[in-house]
Amino acid sequence: MKLYSKYLLIFLAALVTGFIFHLALFYFNLGIPNAQEKYLNEWFKKKDAYASSITGQKIMFISGSNTLFGVDAEKIGKEFDIPTINYGTHGGLSYYTLHQAKYHLHSGDIVILPLEYAFYTYHNDSFKGEYCLYVLGYDKLYFTNLKFCQKIFLISQINTLDLLKYTIRQYFPKPQKEHPYDGKYLNTNGDMTHYSSKQQKPPQQLDKLIPSTVFKETPLTTDTIAELTDFIEYCKSNNITIYAAWPNYLWRNKYFTGSDLEGIHAIEDFYREHDVDILGNYTDCLYDTNLFYDTTYHLNAEGKRIHTEYLIRLLRDKIHK
């Protein structure tokens, strides 16, 4: 055997061994809660508990954390005398959040989707870390029901060293630090109520978080169209009223230009084609730096008050007491 062939076989054997080791660690940790995404599980438990307790009509806001921080569902519920759920979670979970929300939606309900702009450029073969680790630790059944290729993609997105760390911590647990977005800070409706002074970023830092472009690629991707169309059809077939909405967002101007504006038009065209009303205009949801907390999507308490009042004004034309 030639020397290079020997080394090639050794290299391939090492790859196979590494893959088997990684796979074994993944399945050893599958369904075992990990500390990193514990706060997300606490969010879902609180939101799911309230949603399950409602027997009649309800309003459900579904998206990422722009809704978690930017919508006062408790206030909206009192305004219209309809139980209202803030089902905003982490944007990195993407359409997983919509899939979970389906378990709580029934005939007569009202759904509002203030989806972050990243939702519209989604690819189902590119998973965020929060999604991968949450499914690993807290939703074994969901993983089991994924398509084979999606399972492989998900498994490959988690670092082997992280899996080894989670395995060791099963036997030698460490005291857990409180997460700044801990579930205990959510009210019954699922709203985030805590704004730590340590987390509050000054305007100069927030300005640095503004990206050069809103959309990394032109919306809507094929996978986005498939996911949104499926959800819209589910709502309509079950007599669930659905509205699109714009996310609250920190931007350097009061409007988008160029390819970003083309992205807005593509989103508007999509909802128009699917007979879904859009609440308000995207420009109304571009707020000043002083109304944001710690990211370009997280409003502070005053920002949430202003944005919630804006939503209430829009919904008065749609919801009748």
PDB file of C-alpha atoms in Angstrom:
ATOM      1  CA  MET A   1       0.000   0.000   0.000  1.00  0.00           C
ATOM      2  CA  LYS A   2       1.334   3.377  -0.975  1.00  0.00           C
ATOM      3  CA  LEU A   3       2.114   5.772   1.834  1.00  0.00           C
ATOM      4  CA  TYR A   4      -0.480   8.377   0.749  1.00  0.00           C
ATOM      5  CA  SER A   5      -3.197   5.686   0.618  1.00  0.00           C
ATOM      6  CA  LYS A   6      -2.360   4.669   4.164  1.00  0.00           C
ATOM      7  CA  TYR A   7      -2.638   8.220   5.422  1.00  0.00           C
ATOM      8  CA  LEU A   8      -5.879   8.702   3.495  1.00  0.00           C
ATOM      9  CA  LEU A   9      -7.377   5.650   5.194  1.00  0.00           C
ATOM     10  CA  ILE A  10      -6.234   6.927   8.578  1.00  0.00           C
ATOM     11  CA  PHE A  11      -7.794  10.313   7.829  1.00  0.00           C
ATOM     12  CA  LEU A  12     -11.097   8.756   6.733  1.00  0.00           C
ATOM     13  CA  ALA A  13     -11.127   6.482   9.770  1.00  0.00           C
ATOM     14  CA  ALA A  14     -10.596   9.497  12.021  1.00  0.00           C
ATOM     15  CA  LEU A  15     -13.487  11.324  10.317  1.00  0.00           C
ATOM     16  CA  VAL A  16     -15.825   8.366  10.731  1.00  0.00           C
ATOM     17  CA  THR A  17     -14.781   7.911  14.354  1.00  0.00           C
ATOM     18  CA  GLY A  18     -15.306  11.617  15.033  1.00  0.00           C
ATOM     19  CA  PHE A  19     -18.741  11.541  13.418  1.00  0.00           C
ATOM     20  CA  ILE A  20     -19.797   8.470  15.418  1.00  0.00           C
ATOM     21  CA  PHE A  21     -18.534  10.103  18.619  1.00  0.00           C
ATOM     22  CA  HIS A  22     -20.427  13.320  17.812  1.00  0.00           C
ATOM     23  CA  LEU A  23     -23.579  11.373  16.982  1.00  0.00           C
ATOM     24  CA  ALA A  24     -23.341   9.351  20.194  1.00  0.00           C
ATOM     25  CA  LEU A  25     -22.969  12.533  22.258  1.00  0.00           C
ATOM     26  CA  PHE A  26     -25.949  14.119  20.499  1.00  0.00           C
ATOM     27  CA  TYR A  27     -28.298  11.211  21.174  1.00  0.00           C
ATOM     28  CA  PHE A  28     -27.000  10.882  24.723  1.00  0.00           C
ATOM     29  CA  ASN A  29     -28.081  14.502  25.324  1.00  0.00           C
ATOM     30  CA  LEU A  30     -31.306  14.372  23.291  1.00  0.00           C
ATOM     31  CA  GLY A  31     -34.223  15.147  25.576  1.00  0.00           C
ATOM     32  CA  ILE A  32     -31.954  16.116  28.505  1.00  0.00           C
ATOM     33  CA  PRO A  33     -32.575  19.764  29.506  1.00  0.00           C
ATOM     34  CA  ASN A  34     -29.528  21.988  29.041  1.00  0.00           C
ATOM     35  CA  ALA A  35     -28.881  25.114  31.057  1.00  0.00           C
ATOM     36  CA  GLN A  36     -28.213  27.287  28.013  1.00  0.00           C
ATOM     37  CA  GLU A  37     -31.805  27.219  26.740  1.00  0.00           C
ATOM     38  CA  LYS A  38     -33.563  26.794  30.077  1.00  0.00           C
ATOM     39  CA  TYR A  39     -34.889  30.344  29.916  1.00  0.00           C
ATOM     40  CA  LEU A  40     -36.567  29.597  26.550  1.00  0.00           C
ATOM     41  CA  ASN A  41     -38.266  26.561  28.034  1.00  0.00           C
ATOM     42  CA  GLU A  42     -39.518  28.698  30.919  1.00  0.00           C
ATOM     43  CA  TRP A  43     -40.947  31.154  28.393  1.00  0.00           C
ATOM     44  CA  PHE A  44     -42.839  28.426  26.551  1.00  0.00           C
ATOM     45  CA  LYS A  45     -44.125  26.885  29.776  1.00  0.00           C
ATOM     46  CA  LYS A  46     -45.590  30.194  30.933  1.00  0.00           C
ATOM     47  CA  LYS A  47     -47.033  31.161  27.551  1.00  0.00           C
ATOM     48  CA  ASP A  48     -48.408  27.667  26.895  1.00  0.00           C
ATOM     49  CA  ALA A  49     -49.998  27.492  30.335  1.00  0.00           C
ATOM     50  CA  TYR A  50     -51.914  30.731  29.787  1.00  0.00           C
ATOM     51  CA  ALA A  51     -52.922  29.770  26.248  1.00  0.00           C
ATOM     52  CA  SER A  52     -54.198  26.378  27.433  1.00  0.00           C
ATOM     53  CA  SER A  53     -56.252  27.998  30.189  1.00  0.00           C
ATOM     54  CA  ILE A  54     -58.336  30.075  27.744  1.00  0.00           C
ATOM     55  CA  THR A  55     -61.541  28.389  26.644  1.00  0.00           C
ATOM     56  CA  GLY A  56     -63.019  31.130  24.474  1.00  0.00           C
ATOM     57  CA  GLN A  57     -61.722  33.536  21.876  1.00  0.00           C
ATOM     58  CA  LYS A  58     -58.189  34.863  22.259  1.00  0.00           C
ATOM     59  CA  ILE A  59     -55.708  37.143  20.513  1.00  0.00           C
ATOM     60  CA  MET A  60     -52.224  35.747  19.947  1.00  0.00           C
ATOM     61  CA  PHE A  61     -49.192  37.779  18.873  1.00  0.00           C
ATOM     62  CA  ILE A  62     -46.608  35.417  17.358  1.00  0.00           C
ATOM     63  CA  SER A  63     -43.030  36.282  16.361  1.00  0.00           C
ATOM     64  CA  GLY A  64     -39.582  36.668  17.881  1.00  0.00           C
ATOM     65  CA  SER A  65     -38.388  38.902  20.681  1.00  0.00           C
ATOM     66  CA  ASN A  66     -39.488  42.172  19.076  1.00  0.00           C
ATOM     67  CA  THR A  67     -42.946  41.139  20.254  1.00  0.00           C
ATOM     68  CA  LEU A  68     -41.697  39.767  23.576  1.00  0.00           C
ATOM     69  CA  PHE A  69     -40.304  43.214  24.459  1.00  0.00           C
ATOM     70  CA  GLY A  70     -42.464  45.446  22.276  1.00  0.00           C
ATOM     71  CA  VAL A  71     -46.063  44.373  22.925  1.00  0.00           C
ATOM     72  CA  ASP A  72     -48.067  44.764  26.137  1.00  0.00           C
ATOM     73  CA  ALA A  73     -50.502  41.878  25.658  1.00  0.00           C
ATOM     74  CA  GLU A  74     -51.971  42.427  29.105  1.00  0.00           C
ATOM     75  CA  LYS A  75     -52.990  45.978  28.175  1.00  0.00           C
ATOM     76  CA  ILE A  76     -54.378  44.904  24.786  1.00  0.00           C
ATOM     77  CA  GLY A  77     -56.403  42.157  26.439  1.00  0.00           C
ATOM     78  CA  LYS A  78     -57.978  44.635  28.826  1.00  0.00           C
ATOM     79  CA  GLU A  79     -58.652  47.121  26.026  1.00  0.00           C
ATOM     80  CA  PHE A  80     -60.691  44.638  23.961  1.00  0.00           C
ATOM     81  CA  ASP A  81     -61.835  42.382  26.807  1.00  0.00           C
ATOM     82  CA  ILE A  82     -60.274  39.397  24.987  1.00  0.00           C
ATOM     83  CA  PRO A  83     -57.514  37.287  26.570  1.00  0.00           C
ATOM     84  CA  THR A  84     -54.306  38.176  24.725  1.00  0.00           C
ATOM     85  CA  ILE A  85     -51.090  36.158  24.597  1.00  0.00           C
ATOM     86  CA  ASN A  86     -47.637  37.473  23.856  1.00  0.00           C
ATOM     87  CA  TYR A  87     -46.215  34.437  22.048  1.00  0.00           C
ATOM     88  CA  GLY A  88     -43.023  36.248  21.102  1.00  0.00           C
ATOM     89  CA  THR A  89     -39.962  34.118  21.795  1.00  0.00           C
ATOM     90  CA  HIS A  90     -36.452  34.118  20.324  1.00  0.00           C
ATOM     91  CA  GLY A  91     -36.040  35.076  16.670  1.00  0.00           C
ATOM     92  CA  GLY A  92     -33.475  32.289  16.315  1.00  0.00           C
ATOM     93  CA  LEU A  93     -36.255  29.733  16.770  1.00  0.00           C
ATOM     94  CA  SER A  94     -37.828  31.065  13.573  1.00  0.00           C
ATOM     95  CA  TYR A  95     -40.847  29.083  12.355  1.00  0.00           C
ATOM     96  CA  TYR A  96     -40.613  26.623  15.242  1.00  0.00           C
ATOM     97  CA  THR A  97     -42.535  29.218  17.262  1.00  0.00           C
ATOM     98  CA  LEU A  98     -45.379  29.229  14.718  1.00  0.00           C
ATOM     99  CA  HIS A  99     -45.498  25.426  14.771  1.00  0.00           C
ATOM    100  CA  GLN A 100     -45.814  25.459  18.570  1.00  0.00           C
ATOM    101  CA  ALA A 101     -48.494  28.152  18.492  1.00  0.00           C
ATOM    102  CA  LYS A 102     -50.752  25.917  16.377  1.00  0.00           C
ATOM    103  CA  TYR A 103     -51.390  23.704  19.414  1.00  0.00           C
ATOM    104  CA  HIS A 104     -53.246  26.600  21.058  1.00  0.00           C
ATOM    105  CA  LEU A 105     -55.166  28.087  18.138  1.00  0.00           C
ATOM    106  CA  HIS A 106     -58.881  27.393  17.729  1.00  0.00           C
ATOM    107  CA  SER A 107     -61.833  28.616  15.720  1.00  0.00           C
ATOM    108  CA  GLY A 108     -62.607  32.284  16.370  1.00  0.00           C
ATOM    109  CA  ASP A 109     -59.103  33.215  17.509  1.00  0.00           C
ATOM    110  CA  ILE A 110     -57.184  36.200  16.160  1.00  0.00           C
ATOM    111  CA  VAL A 111     -53.506  35.870  15.173  1.00  0.00           C
ATOM    112  CA  ILE A 112     -51.158  38.801  14.610  1.00  0.00           C
ATOM    113  CA  LEU A 113     -47.727  38.218  13.039  1.00  0.00           C
ATOM    114  CA  PRO A 114     -45.205  41.040  13.616  1.00  0.00           C
ATOM    115  CA  LEU A 115     -42.424  38.831  12.226  1.00  0.00           C
ATOM    116  CA  GLU A 116     -38.835  40.052  12.324  1.00  0.00           C
ATOM    117  CA  TYR A 117     -37.338  40.716   8.907  1.00  0.00           C
ATOM    118  CA  ALA A 118     -35.083  37.636   9.161  1.00  0.00           C
ATOM    119  CA  PHE A 119     -38.219  35.464   9.023  1.00  0.00           C
ATOM    120  CA  TYR A 120     -38.623  36.441   5.388  1.00  0.00           C
ATOM    121  CA  THR A 121     -35.168  35.195   4.342  1.00  0.00           C
ATOM    122  CA  TYR A 122     -35.414  31.844   6.132  1.00  0.00           C
ATOM    123  CA  HIS A 123     -33.714  28.659   4.909  1.00  0.00           C
ATOM    124  CA  ASN A 124     -34.654  25.311   6.419  1.00  0.00           C
ATOM    125  CA  ASP A 125     -31.099  23.998   6.070  1.00  0.00           C
ATOM    126  CA  SER A 126     -29.547  26.799   8.105  1.00  0.00           C
ATOM    127  CA  PHE A 127     -30.408  26.546  11.786  1.00  0.00           C
ATOM    128  CA  LYS A 128     -29.575  29.008  14.538  1.00  0.00           C
ATOM    129  CA  GLY A 129     -27.798  27.832  17.679  1.00  0.00           C
ATOM    130  CA  GLU A 130     -30.747  28.613  19.954  1.00  0.00           C
ATOM    131  CA  TYR A 131     -33.034  26.467  17.819  1.00  0.00           C
ATOM    132  CA  CYS A 132     -30.632  23.509  17.713  1.00  0.00           C
ATOM    133  CA  LEU A 133     -29.914  23.506  21.436  1.00  0.00           C
ATOM    134  CA  TYR A 134     -33.546  24.056  22.392  1.00  0.00           C
ATOM    135  CA  VAL A 135     -34.737  21.125  20.277  1.00  0.00           C
ATOM    136  CA  LEU A 136     -31.854  18.994  21.603  1.00  0.00           C
ATOM    137  CA  GLY A 137     -32.743  19.580  25.229  1.00  0.00           C
ATOM    138  CA  TYR A 138     -36.469  20.243  25.283  1.00  0.00           C
ATOM    139  CA  ASP A 139     -38.295  18.819  22.274  1.00  0.00           C
ATOM    140  CA  LYS A 140     -37.224  15.273  21.450  1.00  0.00           C
ATOM    141  CA  LEU A 141     -40.539  14.527  19.727  1.00  0.00           C
ATOM    142  CA  TYR A 142     -40.143  17.475  17.375  1.00  0.00           C
ATOM    143  CA  PHE A 143     -36.652  16.280  16.432  1.00  0.00           C
ATOM    144  CA  THR A 144     -37.946  12.769  15.839  1.00  0.00           C
ATOM    145  CA  ASN A 145     -40.531  14.096  13.374  1.00  0.00           C
ATOM    146  CA  LEU A 146     -38.025  16.124  11.331  1.00  0.00           C
ATOM    147  CA  LYS A 147     -37.041  14.963   7.870  1.00  0.00           C
ATOM    148  CA  PHE A 148     -33.786  13.001   7.685  1.00  0.00           C
ATOM    149  CA  CYS A 149     -31.833  15.819   6.006  1.00  0.00           C
ATOM    150  CA  GLN A 150     -33.052  18.342   8.582  1.00  0.00           C
ATOM    151  CA  LYS A 151     -31.937  16.021  11.388  1.00  0.00           C
ATOM    152  CA  ILE A 152     -28.463  15.800   9.880  1.00  0.00           C
ATOM    153  CA  PHE A 153     -28.272  19.587   9.465  1.00  0.00           C
ATOM    154  CA  LEU A 154     -29.383  20.137  13.056  1.00  0.00           C
ATOM    155  CA  ILE A 155     -26.925  17.590  14.467  1.00  0.00           C
ATOM    156  CA  SER A 156     -24.086  19.123  12.470  1.00  0.00           C
ATOM    157  CA  GLN A 157     -24.790  22.648  13.768  1.00  0.00           C
ATOM    158  CA  ILE A 158     -23.942  21.768  17.385  1.00  0.00           C
ATOM    159  CA  ASN A 159     -20.280  21.809  18.384  1.00  0.00           C
ATOM    160  CA  THR A 160     -18.827  18.481  19.578  1.00  0.00           C
ATOM    161  CA  LEU A 161     -17.117  20.192  22.500  1.00  0.00           C
ATOM    162  CA  ASP A 162     -20.449  21.691  23.581  1.00  0.00           C
ATOM    163  CA  LEU A 163     -22.065  18.258  23.471  1.00  0.00           C
ATOM    164  CA  LEU A 164     -19.194  16.883  25.552  1.00  0.00           C
ATOM    165  CA  LYS A 165     -19.645  19.749  28.023  1.00  0.00           C
ATOM    166  CA  TYR A 166     -23.384  19.029  28.357  1.00  0.00           C
ATOM    167  CA  THR A 167     -22.608  15.349  28.917  1.00  0.00           C
ATOM    168  CA  ILE A 168     -20.140  16.115  31.711  1.00  0.00           C
ATOM    169  CA  ARG A 169     -22.583  18.513  33.357  1.00  0.00           C
ATOM    170  CA  GLN A 170     -25.140  15.733  33.609  1.00  0.00           C
ATOM    171  CA  TYR A 171     -22.831  14.120  36.153  1.00  0.00           C
ATOM    172  CA  PHE A 172     -21.168  17.232  37.567  1.00  0.00           C
ATOM    173  CA  PRO A 173     -23.758  20.052  37.462  1.00  0.00           C
ATOM    174  CA  LYS A 174     -22.684  23.627  38.106  1.00  0.00           C
ATOM    175  CA  PRO A 175     -24.674  26.381  39.822  1.00  0.00           C
ATOM    176  CA  GLN A 176     -26.638  28.247  37.173  1.00  0.00           C
ATOM    177  CA  LYS A 177     -26.454  32.000  36.788  1.00  0.00           C
ATOM    178  CA  GLU A 178     -29.715  33.862  36.374  1.00  0.00           C
ATOM    179  CA  HIS A 179     -30.412  34.678  32.734  1.00  0.00           C
ATOM    180  CA  PRO A 180     -31.126  38.394  32.064  1.00  0.00           C
ATOM    181  CA  TYR A 181     -34.341  37.346  30.283  1.00  0.00           C
ATOM    182  CA  ASP A 182     -35.331  34.778  32.903  1.00  0.00           C
ATOM    183  CA  GLY A 183     -38.845  33.349  32.663  1.00  0.00           C
ATOM    184  CA  LYS A 184     -39.767  34.748  36.067  1.00  0.00           C
ATOM    185  CA  TYR A 185     -39.795  38.195  34.450  1.00  0.00           C
ATOM    186  CA  LEU A 186     -42.711  37.297  32.188  1.00  0.00           C
ATOM    187  CA  ASN A 187     -46.212  38.164  33.329  1.00  0.00           C
ATOM    188  CA  THR A 188     -49.185  35.830  32.881  1.00  0.00           C
ATOM    189  CA  ASN A 189     -49.768  37.084  29.328  1.00  0.00           C
ATOM    190  CA  GLY A 190     -46.175  36.338  28.334  1.00  0.00           C
ATOM    191  CA  ASP A 191     -44.913  39.957  28.264  1.00  0.00           C
ATOM    192  CA  MET A 192     -41.357  40.732  29.334  1.00  0.00           C
ATOM    193  CA  THR A 193     -41.622  43.068  32.314  1.00  0.00           C
ATOM    194  CA  HIS A 194     -38.014  43.422  33.470  1.00  0.00           C
ATOM    195  CA  TYR A 195     -35.548  45.993  32.158  1.00  0.00           C
ATOM    196  CA  SER A 196     -32.188  45.701  33.898  1.00  0.00           C
ATOM    197  CA  SER A 197     -30.020  48.804  34.035  1.00  0.00           C
ATOM    198  CA  LYS A 198     -27.042  46.529  33.333  1.00  0.00           C
ATOM    199  CA  GLN A 199     -28.615  45.392  30.044  1.00  0.00           C
ATOM    200  CA  GLN A 200     -29.685  48.868  28.916  1.00  0.00           C
ATOM    201  CA  LYS A 201     -27.355  50.006  26.145  1.00  0.00           C
ATOM    202  CA  PRO A 202     -26.624  53.717  25.637  1.00  0.00           C
ATOM    203  CA  PRO A 203     -27.646  55.282  22.294  1.00  0.00           C
ATOM    204  CA  GLN A 204     -24.075  55.194  20.953  1.00  0.00           C
ATOM    205  CA  GLN A 205     -23.861  51.414  21.403  1.00  0.00           C
ATOM    206  CA  LEU A 206     -27.317  50.846  19.959  1.00  0.00           C
ATOM    207  CA  ASP A 207     -26.390  52.871  16.877  1.00  0.00           C
ATOM    208  CA  LYS A 208     -23.444  50.533  16.279  1.00  0.00           C
ATOM    209  CA  LEU A 209     -25.829  47.559  16.175  1.00  0.00           C
ATOM    210  CA  ILE A 210     -27.707  48.896  13.156  1.00  0.00           C
ATOM    211  CA  PRO A 211     -26.717  46.734  10.158  1.00  0.00           C
ATOM    212  CA  SER A 212     -25.779  48.082   6.743  1.00  0.00           C
ATOM    213  CA  THR A 213     -28.833  46.449   5.205  1.00  0.00           C
ATOM    214  CA  VAL A 214     -32.085  45.057   6.586  1.00  0.00           C
ATOM    215  CA  PHE A 215     -32.334  42.050   4.276  1.00  0.00           C
ATOM    216  CA  LYS A 216     -29.251  39.918   3.626  1.00  0.00           C
ATOM    217  CA  GLU A 217     -31.029  38.623   0.533  1.00  0.00           C
ATOM    218  CA  THR A 218     -34.211  39.553  -1.290  1.00  0.00           C
ATOM    219  CA  PRO A 219     -37.365  38.262   0.433  1.00  0.00           C
ATOM    220  CA  LEU A 220     -39.121  35.913   0.124  1.00  0.00           C
ATOM    221  CA  THR A 221     -37.133  32.699   0.001  1.00  0.00           C
ATOM    222  CA  THR A 222     -38.744  29.475  -1.179  1.00  0.00           C
ATOM    223  CA  ASP A 223     -38.668  28.096   2.365  1.00  0.00           C
ATOM    224  CA  THR A 224     -40.251  31.265   3.764  1.00  0.00           C
ATOM    225  CA  ILE A 225     -43.079  31.054   1.239  1.00  0.00           C
ATOM    226  CA  ALA A 226     -43.675  27.397   2.124  1.00  0.00           C
ATOM    227  CA  GLU A 227     -43.723  28.013   5.896  1.00  0.00           C
ATOM    228  CA  LEU A 228     -45.885  31.135   5.794  1.00  0.00           C
ATOM    229  CA  THR A 229     -48.312  29.729   3.231  1.00  0.00           C
ATOM    230  CA  ASP A 230     -48.770  26.611   5.342  1.00  0.00           C
ATOM    231  CA  PHE A 231     -49.474  28.676   8.457  1.00  0.00           C
ATOM    232  CA  ILE A 232     -51.880  31.029   6.675  1.00  0.00           C
ATOM    233  CA  GLU A 233     -53.799  28.125   5.160  1.00  0.00           C
ATOM    234  CA  TYR A 234     -53.962  26.426   8.560  1.00  0.00           C
ATOM    235  CA  CYS A 235     -55.475  29.541  10.113  1.00  0.00           C
ATOM    236  CA  LYS A 236     -58.015  30.081   7.346  1.00  0.00           C
ATOM    237  CA  SER A 237     -59.105  26.443   7.253  1.00  0.00           C
ATOM    238  CA  ASN A 238     -59.733  26.568  11.014  1.00  0.00           C
ATOM    239  CA  ASN A 239     -61.659  29.877  11.041  1.00  0.00           C
ATOM    240  CA  ILE A 240     -58.772  31.763  12.648  1.00  0.00           C
ATOM    241  CA  THR A 241     -58.446  35.416  11.654  1.00  0.00           C
ATOM    242  CA  ILE A 242     -54.873  36.335  10.735  1.00  0.00           C
ATOM    243  CA  TYR A 243     -53.231  39.737  10.352  1.00  0.00           C
ATOM    244  CA  ALA A 244     -49.674  40.563   9.376  1.00  0.00           C
ATOM    245  CA  ALA A 245     -47.884  43.396  11.160  1.00  0.00           C
ATOM    246  CA  TRP A 246     -44.507  45.090  11.033  1.00  0.00           C
ATOM    247  CA  PRO A 247     -41.869  44.558  13.710  1.00  0.00           C
ATOM    248  CA  ASN A 248     -40.660  47.461  15.816  1.00  0.00           C
ATOM    249  CA  TYR A 249     -37.148  48.213  14.570  1.00  0.00           C
ATOM    250  CA  LEU A 250     -34.235  50.587  15.086  1.00  0.00           C
ATOM    251  CA  TRP A 251     -33.114  52.140  11.814  1.00  0.00           C
ATOM    252  CA  ARG A 252     -30.985  55.126  10.891  1.00  0.00           C
ATOM    253  CA  ASN A 253     -33.756  56.742   8.794  1.00  0.00           C
ATOM    254  CA  LYS A 254     -37.540  56.899   8.790  1.00  0.00           C
ATOM    255  CA  TYR A 255     -37.811  54.687   5.712  1.00  0.00           C
ATOM    256  CA  PHE A 256     -35.962  51.992   3.744  1.00  0.00           C
ATOM    257  CA  THR A 257     -34.344  52.462   0.345  1.00  0.00           C
ATOM    258  CA  GLY A 258     -32.970  50.336  -2.495  1.00  0.00           C
ATOM    259  CA  SER A 259     -33.102  46.563  -2.064  1.00  0.00           C
ATOM    260  CA  ASP A 260     -34.521  46.926   1.471  1.00  0.00           C
ATOM    261  CA  LEU A 261     -37.544  48.789   0.121  1.00  0.00           C
ATOM    262  CA  GLU A 262     -37.900  46.158  -2.600  1.00  0.00           C
ATOM    263  CA  GLY A 263     -37.998  43.594   0.206  1.00  0.00           C
ATOM    264  CA  ILE A 264     -40.871  45.452   1.872  1.00  0.00           C
ATOM    265  CA  HIS A 265     -42.790  45.488  -1.416  1.00  0.00           C
ATOM    266  CA  ALA A 266     -42.200  41.738  -1.843  1.00  0.00           C
ATOM    267  CA  ILE A 267     -43.618  41.093   1.627  1.00  0.00           C
ATOM    268  CA  GLU A 268     -46.633  43.307   0.934  1.00  0.00           C
ATOM    269  CA  ASP A 269     -47.256  41.502  -2.363  1.00  0.00           C
ATOM    270  CA  PHE A 270     -47.078  38.113  -0.659  1.00  0.00           C
ATOM    271  CA  TYR A 271     -49.682  38.970   1.969  1.00  0.00           C
ATOM    272  CA  ARG A 272     -51.886  40.629  -0.635  1.00  0.00           C
ATOM    273  CA  GLU A 273     -51.787  37.476  -2.772  1.00  0.00           C
ATOM    274  CA  HIS A 274     -52.763  35.398   0.268  1.00  0.00           C
ATOM    275  CA  ASP A 275     -55.565  37.773   1.272  1.00  0.00           C
ATOM    276  CA  VAL A 276     -53.963  38.724   4.594  1.00  0.00           C
ATOM    277  CA  ASP A 277     -54.399  42.300   5.827  1.00  0.00           C
ATOM    278  CA  ILE A 278     -51.298  44.134   7.030  1.00  0.00           C
ATOM    279  CA  LEU A 279     -51.722  46.357  10.071  1.00  0.00           C
ATOM    280  CA  GLY A 280     -50.244  49.805   9.520  1.00  0.00           C
ATOM    281  CA  ASN A 281     -47.100  50.763   7.636  1.00  0.00           C
ATOM    282  CA  TYR A 282     -43.524  49.616   8.215  1.00  0.00           C
ATOM    283  CA  THR A 283     -42.378  53.228   8.569  1.00  0.00           C
ATOM    284  CA  ASP A 284     -44.599  53.665  11.637  1.00  0.00           C
ATOM    285  CA  CYS A 285     -42.575  50.988  13.423  1.00  0.00           C
ATOM    286  CA  LEU A 286     -39.120  52.522  12.881  1.00  0.00           C
ATOM    287  CA  TYR A 287     -38.490  54.103  16.273  1.00  0.00           C
ATOM    288  CA  ASP A 288     -35.768  56.357  17.645  1.00  0.00           C
ATOM    289  CA  THR A 289     -32.768  55.067  19.584  1.00  0.00           C
ATOM    290  CA  ASN A 290     -34.016  56.405  22.923  1.00  0.00           C
ATOM    291  CA  LEU A 291     -36.949  53.955  22.771  1.00  0.00           C
ATOM    292  CA  PHE A 292     -34.769  50.837  22.561  1.00  0.00           C
ATOM    293  CA  TYR A 293     -33.339  48.623  25.266  1.00  0.00           C
ATOM    294  CA  ASP A 294     -30.461  46.374  24.237  1.00  0.00           C
ATOM    295  CA  THR A 295     -30.913  45.352  20.572  1.00  0.00           C
ATOM    296  CA  THR A 296     -32.385  46.815  17.371  1.00  0.00           C
ATOM    297  CA  TYR A 297     -35.573  44.816  18.056  1.00  0.00           C
ATOM    298  CA  HIS A 298     -36.013  45.248  21.826  1.00  0.00           C
ATOM    299  CA  LEU A 299     -37.987  48.317  22.853  1.00  0.00           C
ATOM    300  CA  ASN A 300     -37.623  49.682  26.368  1.00  0.00           C
ATOM    301  CA  ALA A 301     -40.627  50.254  28.638  1.00  0.00           C
ATOM    302  CA  GLU A 302     -41.504  53.618  27.084  1.00  0.00           C
ATOM    303  CA  GLY A 303     -41.066  52.228  23.578  1.00  0.00           C
ATOM    304  CA  LYS A 304     -43.365  49.331  24.409  1.00  0.00           C
ATOM    305  CA  ARG A 305     -46.020  51.716  25.717  1.00  0.00           C
ATOM    306  CA  ILE A 306     -45.925  53.781  22.518  1.00  0.00           C
ATOM    307  CA  HIS A 307     -45.910  50.745  20.214  1.00  0.00           C
ATOM    308  CA  THR A 308     -48.742  49.052  22.113  1.00  0.00           C
ATOM    309  CA  GLU A 309     -50.920  52.152  21.870  1.00  0.00           C
ATOM    310  CA  TYR A 310     -50.187  52.233  18.132  1.00  0.00           C
ATOM    311  CA  LEU A 311     -51.330  48.601  17.785  1.00  0.00           C
ATOM    312  CA  ILE A 312     -54.473  49.277  19.802  1.00  0.00           C
ATOM    313  CA  ARG A 313     -55.423  52.127  17.452  1.00  0.00           C
ATOM    314  CA  LEU A 314     -54.981  49.832  14.444  1.00  0.00           C
ATOM    315  CA  LEU A 315     -56.917  46.985  16.031  1.00  0.00           C
ATOM    316  CA  ARG A 316     -59.904  49.144  16.949  1.00  0.00           C
ATOM    317  CA  ASP A 317     -60.901  49.063  13.278  1.00  0.00           C
ATOM    318  CA  LYS A 318     -60.598  45.277  13.232  1.00  0.00           C
ATOM    319  CA  ILE A 319     -61.844  44.076  16.592  1.00  0.00           C
ATOM    320  CA  HIS A 320     -65.259  45.022  17.892  1.00  0.00           C
ATOM    321  CA  LYS A 321     -66.127  44.667  21.555  1.00  0.00           C
TER     322      LYS A 321
END
